[in-house]
């Protein structure tokens, strides 16, 4: 036992020294090569801007390599994700897509030709926490009071089938919330409706509602994902299994707002080099500055930490799958 401890220490030390060396060897393999960074949307917009920034900064930290963006729009990010998944696992194809495709996988959509658990995950850059907000005019002050309302409150969402509609519908069904959905509110129409008293609340991105809350026009009663401490995490307020499964599904999308992945099967030295370049890119002042302009929190997850966020979301029971399919079909509650 006495000898085992120093041996274990030396083994850990050797491993810690070896990993950067392997990453460096992998980085040399990219010298003189061109990497393709697939963006699963057309040019313009948030995903394209983010992908181009990540590609430029990863190129900076892969000396001698070129990282070129390739836009592959269509199918709500599905075509680009399928292409990325099917690419050769040589480390020369990486990319990004909306993690909302998790819905397509859990319901078994036939044209989703990927398994999110098998991607070679490089990392995630930003979180996009969801919040449950209530109008400042509302007499309902916290989550407990919301759940115990005798009469349903109106919650605004975008159009039927949109992310806000699906997430609000899912949470309302899974948690038995006394709310009714008022859909079709796009842009800031939900905030305007809240000021008029037409709706009492919403489930929305924290970034979108931050200024509205700071101006004293609404209050946050629960948050899903993110690292802010000014509101309780909804996961801590839910005890039933069905509710926890749905909250995990929404939280995965909140925590994984901008992912970067490679196809399954990329060799460890190459993948380590890509992860190292990605980590350094997220630490770069240019990246931090751009994230600040967008009002987004930089919450890096590297490699298998992405998998840890995905696994609970993909573990859905038949009952919760029925709720998801119902929400995706756009049927009214």
Short mmCIF file of C-alpha atoms in Angstrom, two decimals:
data_model
loop_
_atom_site.label_atom_id
_atom_site.label_comp_id
_atom_site.label_asym_id
_atom_site.label_seq_id
_atom_site.Cartn_x
_atom_site.Cartn_y
_atom_site.Cartn_z
CA UNK A 1 0.00 0.00 0.00
CA UNK A 2 2.86 2.37 0.87
CA UNK A 3 4.56 1.81 -2.49
CA UNK A 4 1.28 1.97 -4.42
CA UNK A 5 0.69 5.63 -3.60
CA UNK A 6 3.88 7.03 -5.15
CA UNK A 7 3.42 4.73 -8.13
CA UNK A 8 -0.12 6.00 -8.63
CA UNK A 9 1.16 9.57 -8.35
CA UNK A 10 3.84 8.95 -10.97
CA UNK A 11 1.27 7.35 -13.28
CA UNK A 12 -1.01 10.41 -13.00
CA UNK A 13 1.95 12.74 -13.55
CA UNK A 14 3.05 10.80 -16.64
CA UNK A 15 -0.50 10.87 -18.00
CA UNK A 16 -0.80 14.64 -17.49
CA UNK A 17 2.48 15.20 -19.33
CA UNK A 18 1.58 12.81 -22.12
CA UNK A 19 -1.81 14.33 -23.04
CA UNK A 20 -0.44 17.73 -24.19
CA UNK A 21 2.28 15.90 -26.10
CA UNK A 22 -0.31 13.80 -27.93
CA UNK A 23 -2.34 16.93 -28.69
CA UNK A 24 0.79 18.60 -30.08
CA UNK A 25 1.51 15.56 -32.27
CA UNK A 26 -2.08 15.69 -33.49
CA UNK A 27 -1.79 19.40 -34.26
CA UNK A 28 1.28 18.70 -36.43
CA UNK A 29 -0.85 16.28 -38.46
CA UNK A 30 -3.01 19.23 -39.56
CA UNK A 31 -0.06 21.31 -40.81
CA UNK A 32 -0.53 22.10 -44.50
CA UNK A 33 -4.09 20.66 -44.45
CA UNK A 34 -7.47 22.31 -44.97
CA UNK A 35 -10.20 21.60 -42.45
CA UNK A 36 -13.84 22.09 -43.43
CA UNK A 37 -16.10 23.67 -40.81
CA UNK A 38 -19.72 22.84 -41.68
CA UNK A 39 -22.33 25.38 -40.63
CA UNK A 40 -25.80 23.85 -40.96
CA UNK A 41 -27.39 27.14 -42.08
CA UNK A 42 -27.00 29.54 -44.97
CA UNK A 43 -24.68 32.56 -44.82
CA UNK A 44 -25.71 35.27 -42.36
CA UNK A 45 -27.36 34.87 -39.00
CA UNK A 46 -26.11 33.82 -35.61
CA UNK A 47 -24.94 30.29 -36.37
CA UNK A 48 -22.98 31.41 -39.44
CA UNK A 49 -21.32 34.30 -37.57
CA UNK A 50 -20.43 32.03 -34.66
CA UNK A 51 -19.10 29.28 -36.93
CA UNK A 52 -16.89 31.69 -38.86
CA UNK A 53 -15.48 33.13 -35.65
CA UNK A 54 -14.71 29.68 -34.23
CA UNK A 55 -13.20 28.54 -37.54
CA UNK A 56 -10.94 31.61 -37.70
CA UNK A 57 -9.74 31.23 -34.13
CA UNK A 58 -9.20 27.48 -34.35
CA UNK A 59 -7.07 28.10 -37.43
CA UNK A 60 -5.01 30.51 -35.29
CA UNK A 61 -4.28 27.68 -32.84
CA UNK A 62 -3.64 24.98 -35.48
CA UNK A 63 -0.41 26.35 -36.97
CA UNK A 64 -0.03 25.78 -40.69
CA UNK A 65 -3.64 24.63 -41.13
CA UNK A 66 -6.52 26.34 -42.92
CA UNK A 67 -10.09 26.14 -41.58
CA UNK A 68 -12.69 26.92 -44.26
CA UNK A 69 -16.41 27.37 -43.57
CA UNK A 70 -18.93 25.44 -45.68
CA UNK A 71 -22.60 26.41 -45.36
CA UNK A 72 -24.96 23.45 -45.65
CA UNK A 73 -28.50 24.76 -45.05
CA UNK A 74 -31.74 22.80 -45.13
CA UNK A 75 -34.08 20.72 -43.04
CA UNK A 76 -33.77 22.90 -39.96
CA UNK A 77 -30.05 22.02 -39.58
CA UNK A 78 -30.74 18.36 -40.38
CA UNK A 79 -28.89 18.21 -43.72
CA UNK A 80 -25.73 19.76 -42.30
CA UNK A 81 -25.78 17.49 -39.23
CA UNK A 82 -26.23 14.41 -41.43
CA UNK A 83 -23.32 15.47 -43.65
CA UNK A 84 -21.07 16.07 -40.65
CA UNK A 85 -21.95 12.71 -39.11
CA UNK A 86 -21.22 10.85 -42.38
CA UNK A 87 -17.88 12.57 -43.08
CA UNK A 88 -14.56 10.71 -42.96
CA UNK A 89 -13.23 10.55 -39.37
CA UNK A 90 -9.87 12.04 -40.32
CA UNK A 91 -10.27 15.21 -38.27
CA UNK A 92 -10.56 17.35 -41.40
CA UNK A 93 -14.34 17.86 -41.14
CA UNK A 94 -15.87 19.55 -38.12
CA UNK A 95 -18.92 21.75 -37.71
CA UNK A 96 -21.91 23.10 -35.84
CA UNK A 97 -25.69 22.69 -35.85
CA UNK A 98 -28.64 23.42 -33.59
CA UNK A 99 -28.75 20.94 -30.72
CA UNK A 100 -32.54 21.17 -31.02
CA UNK A 101 -32.09 18.20 -33.36
CA UNK A 102 -32.25 16.20 -30.15
CA UNK A 103 -36.02 16.21 -30.69
CA UNK A 104 -35.57 14.49 -34.06
CA UNK A 105 -33.50 11.76 -32.46
CA UNK A 106 -35.73 11.05 -29.47
CA UNK A 107 -38.86 10.71 -31.64
CA UNK A 108 -37.01 8.56 -34.18
CA UNK A 109 -37.32 10.82 -37.22
CA UNK A 110 -36.37 8.68 -40.21
CA UNK A 111 -34.27 11.28 -42.00
CA UNK A 112 -32.15 12.01 -38.91
CA UNK A 113 -29.14 9.90 -39.92
CA UNK A 114 -27.09 10.46 -36.78
CA UNK A 115 -26.71 9.49 -33.16
CA UNK A 116 -25.85 12.47 -30.99
CA UNK A 117 -24.10 10.20 -28.50
CA UNK A 118 -21.62 9.00 -31.14
CA UNK A 119 -20.35 12.32 -32.49
CA UNK A 120 -16.73 13.10 -31.63
CA UNK A 121 -17.56 16.09 -29.45
CA UNK A 122 -15.10 18.96 -29.54
CA UNK A 123 -17.04 21.26 -27.25
CA UNK A 124 -19.67 23.88 -26.63
CA UNK A 125 -19.07 27.61 -26.37
CA UNK A 126 -22.18 29.38 -25.18
CA UNK A 127 -25.20 28.72 -23.03
CA UNK A 128 -28.65 30.16 -23.71
CA UNK A 129 -30.53 29.70 -20.43
CA UNK A 130 -34.32 29.62 -20.50
CA UNK A 131 -36.28 31.50 -17.89
CA UNK A 132 -39.85 31.44 -16.67
CA UNK A 133 -40.80 35.10 -16.42
CA UNK A 134 -43.91 36.76 -15.00
CA UNK A 135 -45.11 40.28 -15.60
CA UNK A 136 -44.31 42.78 -12.87
CA UNK A 137 -48.05 43.51 -12.86
CA UNK A 138 -48.84 39.92 -11.87
CA UNK A 139 -49.69 39.17 -8.26
CA UNK A 140 -48.00 35.78 -8.67
CA UNK A 141 -44.60 36.28 -7.09
CA UNK A 142 -42.76 32.95 -7.32
CA UNK A 143 -42.74 29.45 -8.79
CA UNK A 144 -44.74 27.91 -5.96
CA UNK A 145 -47.49 30.49 -6.35
CA UNK A 146 -47.52 29.93 -10.12
CA UNK A 147 -48.06 26.18 -9.78
CA UNK A 148 -50.92 26.63 -7.30
CA UNK A 149 -53.04 29.04 -9.34
CA UNK A 150 -56.72 28.07 -9.54
CA UNK A 151 -57.25 29.78 -12.91
CA UNK A 152 -54.84 29.36 -15.83
CA UNK A 153 -52.55 32.25 -16.71
CA UNK A 154 -51.86 33.24 -20.31
CA UNK A 155 -48.28 32.57 -21.45
CA UNK A 156 -47.05 33.95 -24.74
CA UNK A 157 -45.11 31.96 -27.33
CA UNK A 158 -44.03 32.37 -30.94
CA UNK A 159 -45.87 30.50 -33.70
CA UNK A 160 -47.10 26.92 -33.29
CA UNK A 161 -44.19 24.54 -33.78
CA UNK A 162 -41.52 27.10 -32.84
CA UNK A 163 -38.94 26.36 -30.14
CA UNK A 164 -40.69 28.62 -27.61
CA UNK A 165 -44.06 27.00 -28.35
CA UNK A 166 -42.68 23.47 -28.05
CA UNK A 167 -40.76 24.15 -24.85
CA UNK A 168 -43.63 25.99 -23.17
CA UNK A 169 -46.06 23.27 -24.24
CA UNK A 170 -43.76 20.53 -22.95
CA UNK A 171 -43.19 22.17 -19.58
CA UNK A 172 -46.87 22.98 -19.14
CA UNK A 173 -47.87 19.38 -19.86
CA UNK A 174 -45.11 17.65 -17.91
CA UNK A 175 -45.37 19.88 -14.84
CA UNK A 176 -49.17 20.32 -14.90
CA UNK A 177 -48.79 24.09 -14.97
CA UNK A 178 -52.00 26.12 -14.81
CA UNK A 179 -51.25 28.11 -17.97
CA UNK A 180 -52.77 28.45 -21.42
CA UNK A 181 -50.68 29.21 -24.48
CA UNK A 182 -51.20 32.32 -26.58
CA UNK A 183 -49.14 31.68 -29.70
CA UNK A 184 -48.13 33.83 -32.65
CA UNK A 185 -46.16 36.45 -30.71
CA UNK A 186 -42.89 37.03 -32.57
CA UNK A 187 -39.98 39.35 -31.94
CA UNK A 188 -40.78 41.47 -28.88
CA UNK A 189 -44.55 41.11 -29.26
CA UNK A 190 -44.65 38.92 -26.14
CA UNK A 191 -43.04 41.67 -24.07
CA UNK A 192 -45.43 44.24 -25.48
CA UNK A 193 -48.35 41.91 -24.68
CA UNK A 194 -47.02 41.51 -21.14
CA UNK A 195 -46.88 45.29 -20.68
CA UNK A 196 -50.48 45.58 -21.90
CA UNK A 197 -51.60 42.84 -19.55
CA UNK A 198 -52.65 40.52 -22.41
CA UNK A 199 -50.38 37.76 -21.10
CA UNK A 200 -49.00 37.06 -17.65
CA UNK A 201 -45.75 35.34 -18.52
CA UNK A 202 -43.50 33.43 -20.88
CA UNK A 203 -40.83 30.77 -21.13
CA UNK A 204 -38.03 32.42 -23.09
CA UNK A 205 -34.30 32.89 -23.56
CA UNK A 206 -32.74 34.79 -20.68
CA UNK A 207 -30.74 36.95 -23.10
CA UNK A 208 -33.96 38.15 -24.77
CA UNK A 209 -35.63 39.05 -21.47
CA UNK A 210 -32.60 40.43 -19.60
CA UNK A 211 -33.22 44.14 -20.37
CA UNK A 212 -36.98 43.73 -19.81
CA UNK A 213 -36.34 42.29 -16.35
CA UNK A 214 -33.67 44.88 -15.50
CA UNK A 215 -36.17 47.62 -16.37
CA UNK A 216 -38.50 46.23 -13.71
CA UNK A 217 -41.17 45.08 -16.17
CA UNK A 218 -40.95 41.38 -15.31
CA UNK A 219 -39.45 38.99 -12.78
CA UNK A 220 -37.70 35.64 -13.24
CA UNK A 221 -39.24 32.90 -11.10
CA UNK A 222 -37.18 29.96 -12.42
CA UNK A 223 -34.27 29.28 -14.75
CA UNK A 224 -33.31 26.29 -16.89
CA UNK A 225 -29.58 25.89 -17.53
CA UNK A 226 -26.86 28.50 -17.27
CA UNK A 227 -24.79 29.43 -14.23
CA UNK A 228 -26.56 32.57 -12.96
CA UNK A 229 -27.52 32.49 -9.28
CA UNK A 230 -30.31 35.09 -9.13
CA UNK A 231 -33.14 32.60 -9.75
CA UNK A 232 -33.72 28.98 -8.70
CA UNK A 233 -32.92 26.25 -11.21
CA UNK A 234 -36.17 24.62 -12.29
CA UNK A 235 -34.55 21.19 -11.94
CA UNK A 236 -34.37 21.77 -8.17
CA UNK A 237 -38.08 22.61 -7.98
CA UNK A 238 -39.36 19.50 -9.76
CA UNK A 239 -39.73 16.15 -8.02
CA UNK A 240 -41.74 13.93 -10.40
CA UNK A 241 -39.80 11.80 -12.89
CA UNK A 242 -41.82 12.95 -15.90
CA UNK A 243 -41.08 16.59 -15.11
CA UNK A 244 -37.38 15.93 -14.50
CA UNK A 245 -37.05 14.22 -17.90
CA UNK A 246 -38.60 17.16 -19.73
CA UNK A 247 -36.59 19.74 -17.79
CA UNK A 248 -33.41 17.79 -18.69
CA UNK A 249 -34.42 17.89 -22.36
CA UNK A 250 -34.91 21.66 -22.33
CA UNK A 251 -31.78 22.18 -20.22
CA UNK A 252 -29.60 20.32 -22.72
CA UNK A 253 -30.62 22.82 -25.37
CA UNK A 254 -30.13 25.74 -23.00
CA UNK A 255 -26.63 24.61 -22.00
CA UNK A 256 -25.52 23.59 -25.51
CA UNK A 257 -26.33 26.72 -27.47
CA UNK A 258 -23.29 26.61 -29.82
CA UNK A 259 -21.64 23.23 -30.21
CA UNK A 260 -18.73 22.08 -32.37
CA UNK A 261 -18.41 18.40 -33.30
CA UNK A 262 -16.59 15.97 -35.59
CA UNK A 263 -17.79 12.65 -37.05
CA UNK A 264 -17.68 9.49 -34.94
CA UNK A 265 -14.37 7.66 -34.73
CA UNK A 266 -11.81 10.47 -34.92
CA UNK A 267 -8.47 9.17 -33.58
CA UNK A 268 -7.63 10.34 -30.05
CA UNK A 269 -4.49 12.40 -30.90
CA UNK A 270 -6.35 14.30 -33.63
CA UNK A 271 -9.40 14.85 -31.44
CA UNK A 272 -7.24 16.03 -28.54
CA UNK A 273 -5.57 18.55 -30.84
CA UNK A 274 -8.94 19.84 -32.07
CA UNK A 275 -10.23 20.15 -28.50
CA UNK A 276 -7.09 22.00 -27.43
CA UNK A 277 -7.37 24.46 -30.33
CA UNK A 278 -11.06 24.93 -29.56
CA UNK A 279 -10.42 25.57 -25.87
CA UNK A 280 -7.77 28.15 -26.73
CA UNK A 281 -10.16 29.76 -29.24
CA UNK A 282 -12.82 30.21 -26.55
CA UNK A 283 -10.24 31.83 -24.26
CA UNK A 284 -9.22 34.28 -27.00
CA UNK A 285 -10.07 37.94 -26.42
CA UNK A 286 -11.77 38.16 -29.83
CA UNK A 287 -14.19 35.41 -28.91
CA UNK A 288 -14.95 36.82 -25.48
CA UNK A 289 -15.56 40.23 -27.01
CA UNK A 290 -18.00 38.93 -29.61
CA UNK A 291 -19.90 36.90 -27.00
CA UNK A 292 -20.18 40.02 -24.86
CA UNK A 293 -21.68 41.99 -27.74
CA UNK A 294 -24.36 39.28 -28.10
CA UNK A 295 -25.09 39.31 -24.39
CA UNK A 296 -24.33 35.59 -24.23
CA UNK A 297 -22.59 33.80 -21.39
CA UNK A 298 -19.40 31.95 -22.33
CA UNK A 299 -19.88 28.59 -20.57
CA UNK A 300 -17.33 26.28 -22.20
CA UNK A 301 -17.77 22.54 -22.19
CA UNK A 302 -14.97 20.51 -23.73
CA UNK A 303 -15.19 17.00 -25.16
CA UNK A 304 -17.07 14.43 -23.14
CA UNK A 305 -18.62 17.10 -20.91
CA UNK A 306 -20.99 17.68 -23.82
CA UNK A 307 -22.03 14.03 -23.58
CA UNK A 308 -22.79 14.46 -19.89
CA UNK A 309 -25.31 17.16 -20.80
CA UNK A 310 -26.83 15.11 -23.59
CA UNK A 311 -27.35 11.75 -21.90
CA UNK A 312 -30.15 12.74 -19.47
CA UNK A 313 -32.00 14.54 -22.27
CA UNK A 314 -31.95 11.47 -24.51
CA UNK A 315 -33.16 9.19 -21.70
CA UNK A 316 -36.89 9.64 -22.23
CA UNK A 317 -39.68 7.31 -21.11
CA UNK A 318 -42.56 6.29 -23.42
CA UNK A 319 -44.79 8.70 -21.49
CA UNK A 320 -42.52 11.67 -22.04
CA UNK A 321 -41.98 10.68 -25.67
CA UNK A 322 -45.73 10.95 -26.15
CA UNK A 323 -45.63 14.48 -24.71
CA UNK A 324 -42.76 15.42 -27.03
CA UNK A 325 -44.51 14.08 -30.12
CA UNK A 326 -47.69 15.91 -29.17
CA UNK A 327 -45.81 19.19 -28.74
CA UNK A 328 -43.92 18.76 -32.01
CA UNK A 329 -47.15 18.01 -33.88
CA UNK A 330 -48.45 21.37 -32.75
CA UNK A 331 -51.63 19.97 -31.27
CA UNK A 332 -53.35 22.21 -28.77
CA UNK A 333 -53.30 21.34 -25.12
#
